[in-house]
PDB file of C-alpha atoms and ligand atoms in Angstrom:
ATOM      1  CA  MET A   1     251.145  -1.705 101.751  1.00  0.00           C
ATOM      2  CA  ALA A   2     249.711  -3.548 103.814  1.00  0.00           C
ATOM      3  CA  ALA A   3     248.809  -0.837 106.758  1.00  0.00           C
ATOM      4  CA  LYS A   4     246.789   1.112 104.496  1.00  0.00           C
ATOM      5  CA  LEU A   5     243.314  -0.888 104.861  1.00  0.00           C
ATOM      6  CA  PRO A   6     243.270  -0.488 108.472  1.00  0.00           C
ATOM      7  CA  PHE A   7     243.656   3.143 107.796  1.00  0.00           C
ATOM      8  CA  PHE A   8     240.545   3.620 105.963  1.00  0.00           C
ATOM      9  CA  ILE A   9     238.783   1.284 107.866  1.00  0.00           C
ATOM     10  CA  VAL A  10     239.947   4.226 111.301  1.00  0.00           C
ATOM     11  CA  MET A  11     239.633   7.154 108.974  1.00  0.00           C
ATOM     12  CA  ALA A  12     235.809   5.503 107.578  1.00  0.00           C
ATOM     13  CA  VAL A  13     234.890   5.095 110.969  1.00  0.00           C
ATOM     14  CA  LEU A  14     235.741   9.203 112.782  1.00  0.00           C
ATOM     15  CA  SER A  15     233.978  10.152 109.099  1.00  0.00           C
ATOM     16  CA  ALA A  16     230.954   8.094 110.855  1.00  0.00           C
ATOM     17  CA  ILE A  17     231.218   9.706 113.958  1.00  0.00           C
ATOM     18  CA  ALA A  18     232.324  13.282 112.561  1.00  0.00           C
ATOM     19  CA  VAL A  19     228.541  13.210 110.587  1.00  0.00           C
ATOM     20  CA  GLN A  20     226.625  11.422 113.608  1.00  0.00           C
ATOM     21  CA  GLY A  21     228.340  13.318 116.437  1.00  0.00           C
ATOM     22  CA  GLU A  22     227.581  11.483 119.129  1.00  0.00           C
ATOM     23  CA  THR A  23     228.865  13.231 121.716  1.00  0.00           C
ATOM     24  CA  ASP A  24     230.413  12.172 125.457  1.00  0.00           C
ATOM     25  CA  PHE A  25     228.834  14.419 128.392  1.00  0.00           C
ATOM     26  CA  GLN A  26     231.454  14.637 130.804  1.00  0.00           C
ATOM     27  CA  VAL A  27     229.061  15.457 133.924  1.00  0.00           C
ATOM     28  CA  GLY A  28     230.336  18.333 135.961  1.00  0.00           C
ATOM     29  CA  ASP A  29     232.675  19.100 133.607  1.00  0.00           C
ATOM     30  CA  ASP A  30     236.275  18.639 134.672  1.00  0.00           C
ATOM     31  CA  ALA A  31     234.378  19.067 138.648  1.00  0.00           C
ATOM     32  CA  GLY A  32     233.003  15.526 138.171  1.00  0.00           C
ATOM     33  CA  TRP A  33     230.112  14.118 140.102  1.00  0.00           C
ATOM     34  CA  LYS A  34     230.198  15.124 143.798  1.00  0.00           C
ATOM     35  CA  LEU A  35     229.282  17.839 145.925  1.00  0.00           C
ATOM     36  CA  GLY A  36     229.422  21.707 145.134  1.00  0.00           C
ATOM     37  CA  VAL A  37     228.588  21.793 141.763  1.00  0.00           C
ATOM     38  CA  ASN A  38     225.027  22.954 140.582  1.00  0.00           C
ATOM     39  CA  TYR A  39     223.810  20.185 137.375  1.00  0.00           C
ATOM     40  CA  THR A  40     220.817  22.352 136.289  1.00  0.00           C
ATOM     41  CA  THR A  41     223.869  25.050 135.543  1.00  0.00           C
ATOM     42  CA  TRP A  42     226.361  22.244 133.697  1.00  0.00           C
ATOM     43  CA  ALA A  43     223.339  21.149 132.202  1.00  0.00           C
ATOM     44  CA  GLU A  44     222.122  24.170 130.500  1.00  0.00           C
ATOM     45  CA  GLY A  45     222.254  25.191 127.140  1.00  0.00           C
ATOM     46  CA  LYS A  46     223.308  21.552 126.349  1.00  0.00           C
ATOM     47  CA  GLN A  47     221.443  19.273 124.418  1.00  0.00           C
ATOM     48  CA  PHE A  48     221.465  16.030 125.261  1.00  0.00           C
ATOM     49  CA  LYS A  49     220.276  12.997 122.434  1.00  0.00           C
ATOM     50  CA  VAL A  50     220.156   9.372 121.831  1.00  0.00           C
ATOM     51  CA  GLY A  51     223.322   7.869 121.068  1.00  0.00           C
ATOM     52  CA  ASP A  52     225.002  10.388 123.078  1.00  0.00           C
ATOM     53  CA  SER A  53     226.457   9.291 126.717  1.00  0.00           C
ATOM     54  CA  LEU A  54     227.048  10.611 130.290  1.00  0.00           C
ATOM     55  CA  VAL A  55     230.504  10.215 131.995  1.00  0.00           C
ATOM     56  CA  PHE A  56     229.811   9.909 135.590  1.00  0.00           C
ATOM     57  CA  ASP A  57     233.352  10.646 136.932  1.00  0.00           C
ATOM     58  CA  TYR A  58     233.624  10.430 141.383  1.00  0.00           C
ATOM     59  CA  ASP A  59     234.858   8.791 144.268  1.00  0.00           C
ATOM     60  CA  ALA A  60     232.832   5.870 144.565  1.00  0.00           C
ATOM     61  CA  GLN A  61     233.435   6.028 148.462  1.00  0.00           C
ATOM     62  CA  TYR A  62     231.255   8.908 148.765  1.00  0.00           C
ATOM     63  CA  HIS A  63     228.455   9.295 145.499  1.00  0.00           C
ATOM     64  CA  ASN A  64     226.616   6.719 143.629  1.00  0.00           C
ATOM     65  CA  VAL A  65     224.481   7.030 140.281  1.00  0.00           C
ATOM     66  CA  LEU A  66     220.840   6.141 141.055  1.00  0.00           C
ATOM     67  CA  SER A  67     218.485   7.035 137.543  1.00  0.00           C
ATOM     68  CA  VAL A  68     215.526   8.049 138.967  1.00  0.00           C
ATOM     69  CA  GLY A  69     211.333   9.177 138.206  1.00  0.00           C
ATOM     70  CA  GLY A  70     211.021  12.829 137.818  1.00  0.00           C
ATOM     71  CA  ALA A  71     208.579  12.354 141.364  1.00  0.00           C
ATOM     72  CA  ASP A  72     211.403  11.039 143.170  1.00  0.00           C
ATOM     73  CA  PHE A  73     213.617  13.913 141.777  1.00  0.00           C
ATOM     74  CA  LYS A  74     211.804  16.336 142.932  1.00  0.00           C
ATOM     75  CA  SER A  75     211.409  15.173 146.741  1.00  0.00           C
ATOM     76  CA  CYS A  76     215.321  13.173 146.558  1.00  0.00           C
ATOM     77  CA  ASN A  77     213.868  10.093 147.311  1.00  0.00           C
ATOM     78  CA  THR A  78     216.883   8.343 148.360  1.00  0.00           C
ATOM     79  CA  SER A  79     215.505   4.587 148.979  1.00  0.00           C
ATOM     80  CA  ALA A  80     213.802   4.920 145.127  1.00  0.00           C
ATOM     81  CA  ASN A  81     213.156   1.860 142.657  1.00  0.00           C
ATOM     82  CA  GLY A  82     216.441   1.027 141.114  1.00  0.00           C
ATOM     83  CA  VAL A  83     220.054  -0.672 141.277  1.00  0.00           C
ATOM     84  CA  ALA A  84     222.445   2.904 141.893  1.00  0.00           C
ATOM     85  CA  ARG A  85     225.445   2.858 139.949  1.00  0.00           C
ATOM     86  CA  THR A  86     228.637   2.379 141.687  1.00  0.00           C
ATOM     87  CA  SER A  87     231.505   2.090 139.280  1.00  0.00           C
ATOM     88  CA  GLY A  88     232.275   5.698 140.478  1.00  0.00           C
ATOM     89  CA  LYS A  89     233.207   5.828 136.340  1.00  0.00           C
ATOM     90  CA  ASP A  90     229.341   5.199 134.719  1.00  0.00           C
ATOM     91  CA  VAL A  91     228.861   5.443 131.596  1.00  0.00           C
ATOM     92  CA  VAL A  92     225.483   5.798 131.085  1.00  0.00           C
ATOM     93  CA  THR A  93     224.344   5.954 127.465  1.00  0.00           C
ATOM     94  CA  LEU A  94     221.634   7.704 126.323  1.00  0.00           C
ATOM     95  CA  THR A  95     218.824   5.179 124.160  1.00  0.00           C
ATOM     96  CA  ALA A  96     215.460   7.100 124.508  1.00  0.00           C
ATOM     97  CA  PRO A  97     214.608   9.857 124.110  1.00  0.00           C
ATOM     98  CA  GLY A  98     212.001  11.361 127.180  1.00  0.00           C
ATOM     99  CA  ARG A  99     213.983  13.164 130.367  1.00  0.00           C
ATOM    100  CA  LYS A 100     215.693  11.840 133.262  1.00  0.00           C
ATOM    101  CA  TRP A 101     216.978  11.655 136.337  1.00  0.00           C
ATOM    102  CA  TYR A 102     219.481  10.712 138.338  1.00  0.00           C
ATOM    103  CA  ILE A 103     220.535  11.128 142.171  1.00  0.00           C
ATOM    104  CA  CYS A 104     223.185  10.388 144.893  1.00  0.00           C
ATOM    105  CA  THR A 105     221.449   8.587 147.242  1.00  0.00           C
ATOM    106  CA  LYS A 106     224.270   9.098 149.462  1.00  0.00           C
ATOM    107  CA  GLY A 107     223.488  11.701 152.844  1.00  0.00           C
ATOM    108  CA  LYS A 108     221.766  14.262 151.640  1.00  0.00           C
ATOM    109  CA  HIS A 109     223.583  14.955 148.530  1.00  0.00           C
ATOM    110  CA  CYS A 110     220.222  15.155 146.484  1.00  0.00           C
ATOM    111  CA  GLU A 111     218.848  17.705 148.920  1.00  0.00           C
ATOM    112  CA  SER A 112     222.893  19.129 148.123  1.00  0.00           C
ATOM    113  CA  GLY A 113     222.085  19.668 144.768  1.00  0.00           C
ATOM    114  CA  MET A 114     223.289  16.040 143.581  1.00  0.00           C
ATOM    115  CA  LYS A 115     221.237  16.072 141.346  1.00  0.00           C
ATOM    116  CA  LEU A 116     220.928  16.141 137.018  1.00  0.00           C
ATOM    117  CA  PHE A 117     218.190  16.144 135.084  1.00  0.00           C
ATOM    118  CA  ILE A 118     218.382  15.840 131.272  1.00  0.00           C
ATOM    119  CA  ASP A 119     216.102  16.596 128.262  1.00  0.00           C
ATOM    120  CA  VAL A 120     216.934  13.633 125.574  1.00  0.00           C
ATOM    121  CA  VAL A 121     215.655  14.667 122.110  1.00  0.00           C
ATOM    122  CA  ALA A 122     215.175  12.200 119.882  1.00  0.00           C
ATOM    123  CA  GLU A 123     218.051  13.680 117.216  1.00  0.00           C
ATOM    124  CA  THR A 124     219.543  16.976 116.123  1.00  0.00           C
ATOM    125  CA  GLU A 125     217.814  18.954 116.269  1.00  0.00           C
ATOM    126  CA  ALA A 126     216.017  20.081 112.888  1.00  0.00           C
ATOM    127  CA  PRO A 127     217.956  23.371 110.962  1.00  0.00           C
ATOM    128  CA  ALA A 128     216.650  25.856 110.697  1.00  0.00           C
ATOM    129  CA  PRO A 129     214.831  26.201 107.151  1.00  0.00           C
ATOM    130  CA  SER A 130     216.586  27.383 104.436  1.00  0.00           C
ATOM    131  CA  PRO A 131     215.569  30.239 102.810  1.00  0.00           C
ATOM    132  CA  THR A 132     214.145  29.230  99.282  1.00  0.00           C
ATOM    133  CA  GLY A 133     212.599  26.403 101.196  1.00  0.00           C
ATOM    134  CA  GLY A 134     211.490  23.004 100.632  1.00  0.00           C
ATOM    135  CA  GLU A 135     215.405  21.796 100.556  1.00  0.00           C
ATOM    136  CA  GLY A 136     215.519  21.610 104.084  1.00  0.00           C
ATOM    137  CA  ASN A 137     216.401  17.697 104.251  1.00  0.00           C
ATOM    138  CA  SER A 138     218.665  17.767 100.744  1.00  0.00           C
ATOM    139  CA  ALA A 139     220.840  21.151 102.602  1.00  0.00           C
ATOM    140  CA  ASN A 140     221.625  18.799 105.520  1.00  0.00           C
ATOM    141  CA  ALA A 141     222.555  16.025 103.220  1.00  0.00           C
ATOM    142  CA  ILE A 142     225.295  17.451 101.458  1.00  0.00           C
ATOM    143  CA  SER A 143     226.380  19.156 104.578  1.00  0.00           C
ATOM    144  CA  SER A 144     226.883  16.377 105.774  1.00  0.00           C
ATOM    145  CA  THR A 145     228.598  14.554 103.314  1.00  0.00           C
ATOM    146  CA  TYR A 146     230.714  18.179 102.893  1.00  0.00           C
ATOM    147  CA  LEU A 147     231.879  17.271 106.987  1.00  0.00           C
ATOM    148  CA  ALA A 148     232.714  13.838 106.158  1.00  0.00           C
ATOM    149  CA  ALA A 149     235.224  14.391 102.923  1.00  0.00           C
ATOM    150  CA  VAL A 150     236.292  17.361 104.234  1.00  0.00           C
ATOM    151  CA  VAL A 151     237.309  15.459 107.933  1.00  0.00           C
ATOM    152  CA  ILE A 152     238.742  11.815 104.923  1.00  0.00           C
ATOM    153  CA  ALA A 153     240.673  14.773 103.021  1.00  0.00           C
ATOM    154  CA  PHE A 154     242.051  16.187 106.477  1.00  0.00           C
ATOM    155  CA  LEU A 155     243.460  12.456 107.242  1.00  0.00           C
ATOM    156  CA  ALA A 156     244.340  11.644 104.187  1.00  0.00           C
ATOM    157  CA  MET A 157     247.329  14.699 104.881  1.00  0.00           C
ATOM    158  CA  VAL A 158     247.872  13.570 107.933  1.00  0.00           C
ATOM    159  CA  VAL A 159     248.654   9.910 107.045  1.00  0.00           C
ATOM    160  CA  MET A 160     250.792  11.376 104.078  1.00  0.00           C
ATOM    161  CA  HIS A 161     253.365  13.644 105.605  1.00  0.00           C
TER     162      HIS A 161
HETATM  163  C1  NAG B 201     221.479  26.113 140.421  1.00  0.00           C
HETATM  164  O1  NAG B 201     220.871  26.960 139.111  1.00  0.00           O
HETATM  165  C2  NAG B 201     220.087  28.022 139.150  1.00  0.00           C
HETATM  166  C3  NAG B 201     220.485  28.556 137.880  1.00  0.00           C
HETATM  167  O2  NAG B 201     220.562  28.140 136.155  1.00  0.00           O
HETATM  168  C4  NAG B 201     219.141  27.979 139.728  1.00  0.00           C
HETATM  169  O3  NAG B 201     217.502  27.494 140.172  1.00  0.00           O
HETATM  170  C5  NAG B 201     219.375  27.516 141.145  1.00  0.00           C
HETATM  171  O4  NAG B 201     218.359  27.517 142.747  1.00  0.00           O
HETATM  172  C6  NAG B 201     220.870  26.543 141.408  1.00  0.00           C
HETATM  173  N1  NAG B 201     220.859  25.456 142.499  1.00  0.00           N
HETATM  174  C7  NAG B 201     221.783  25.751 143.758  1.00  0.00           C
HETATM  175  C8  NAG B 201     220.938  24.400 144.423  1.00  0.00           C
HETATM  176  O5  NAG B 201     222.033  26.171 143.675  1.00  0.00           O
HETATM  177  C1  NAG B 202     211.130   6.631 147.891  1.00  0.00           C
HETATM  178  O1  NAG B 202     210.690   5.754 146.841  1.00  0.00           O
HETATM  179  C2  NAG B 202     209.820   4.435 147.455  1.00  0.00           C
HETATM  180  C3  NAG B 202     209.561   3.269 145.806  1.00  0.00           C
HETATM  181  O2  NAG B 202     209.444   3.250 144.943  1.00  0.00           O
HETATM  182  C4  NAG B 202     208.395   4.789 147.468  1.00  0.00           C
HETATM  183  O3  NAG B 202     207.567   3.288 148.518  1.00  0.00           O
HETATM  184  C5  NAG B 202     207.870   5.679 148.427  1.00  0.00           C
HETATM  185  O4  NAG B 202     207.063   5.651 148.779  1.00  0.00           O
HETATM  186  C6  NAG B 202     208.623   7.496 148.033  1.00  0.00           C
HETATM  187  N1  NAG B 202     209.033   7.712 148.005  1.00  0.00           N
HETATM  188  C7  NAG B 202     208.507   8.638 148.772  1.00  0.00           C
HETATM  189  C8  NAG B 202     208.344  10.073 149.467  1.00  0.00           C
HETATM  190  O5  NAG B 202     208.317   9.283 147.930  1.00  0.00           O
HETATM  191 CU1   CU B 203     226.399  12.040 146.490  1.00  0.00          CU
END
């Protein structure tokens, strides 16, 4: 049937996403990007990696997003170099590892806490060494394949019902 080919393409794409695990982080979760949210607390315990995205959701009338360096972040330098994002829903894809700093340049918002610091890692951290030693990589590859198989099996069930 003609409908089957697109389903298999969708399954393959979803499996690839499941294996690579790229994540869209909604900055501030449901609160979004605004005053009164502690973004240090929000970022705590999250792992940001290359390929993930930050989604800044905010009222463009009152806020913006400027990517700055560490010193400008610390001093809340609202005239730091760079062009602020102003769409109200900015998706920032993390393309390189390292530390990233974002501030709102409106009023005293940065001083009040509208500032986000994250540390982007190159990829998902290596799993703990396997007890038998030396097989970490192949064990990891097997678990990724296993995950893909589970996703495909699940989707196949959905398609058949
Ligand atoms: C945000 O929370 C951190 C601890 O997670 C704290 O050190 C910091 O002072 C808080 N910032 C504000 C602006 O309250
Ligand atoms: C803020 O950034 C601008 C542009 O880089 C720079 O000229 C200025 O000295 C900075 N101000 C502070 C207080 O660091
Ligand atoms: Cu603001």
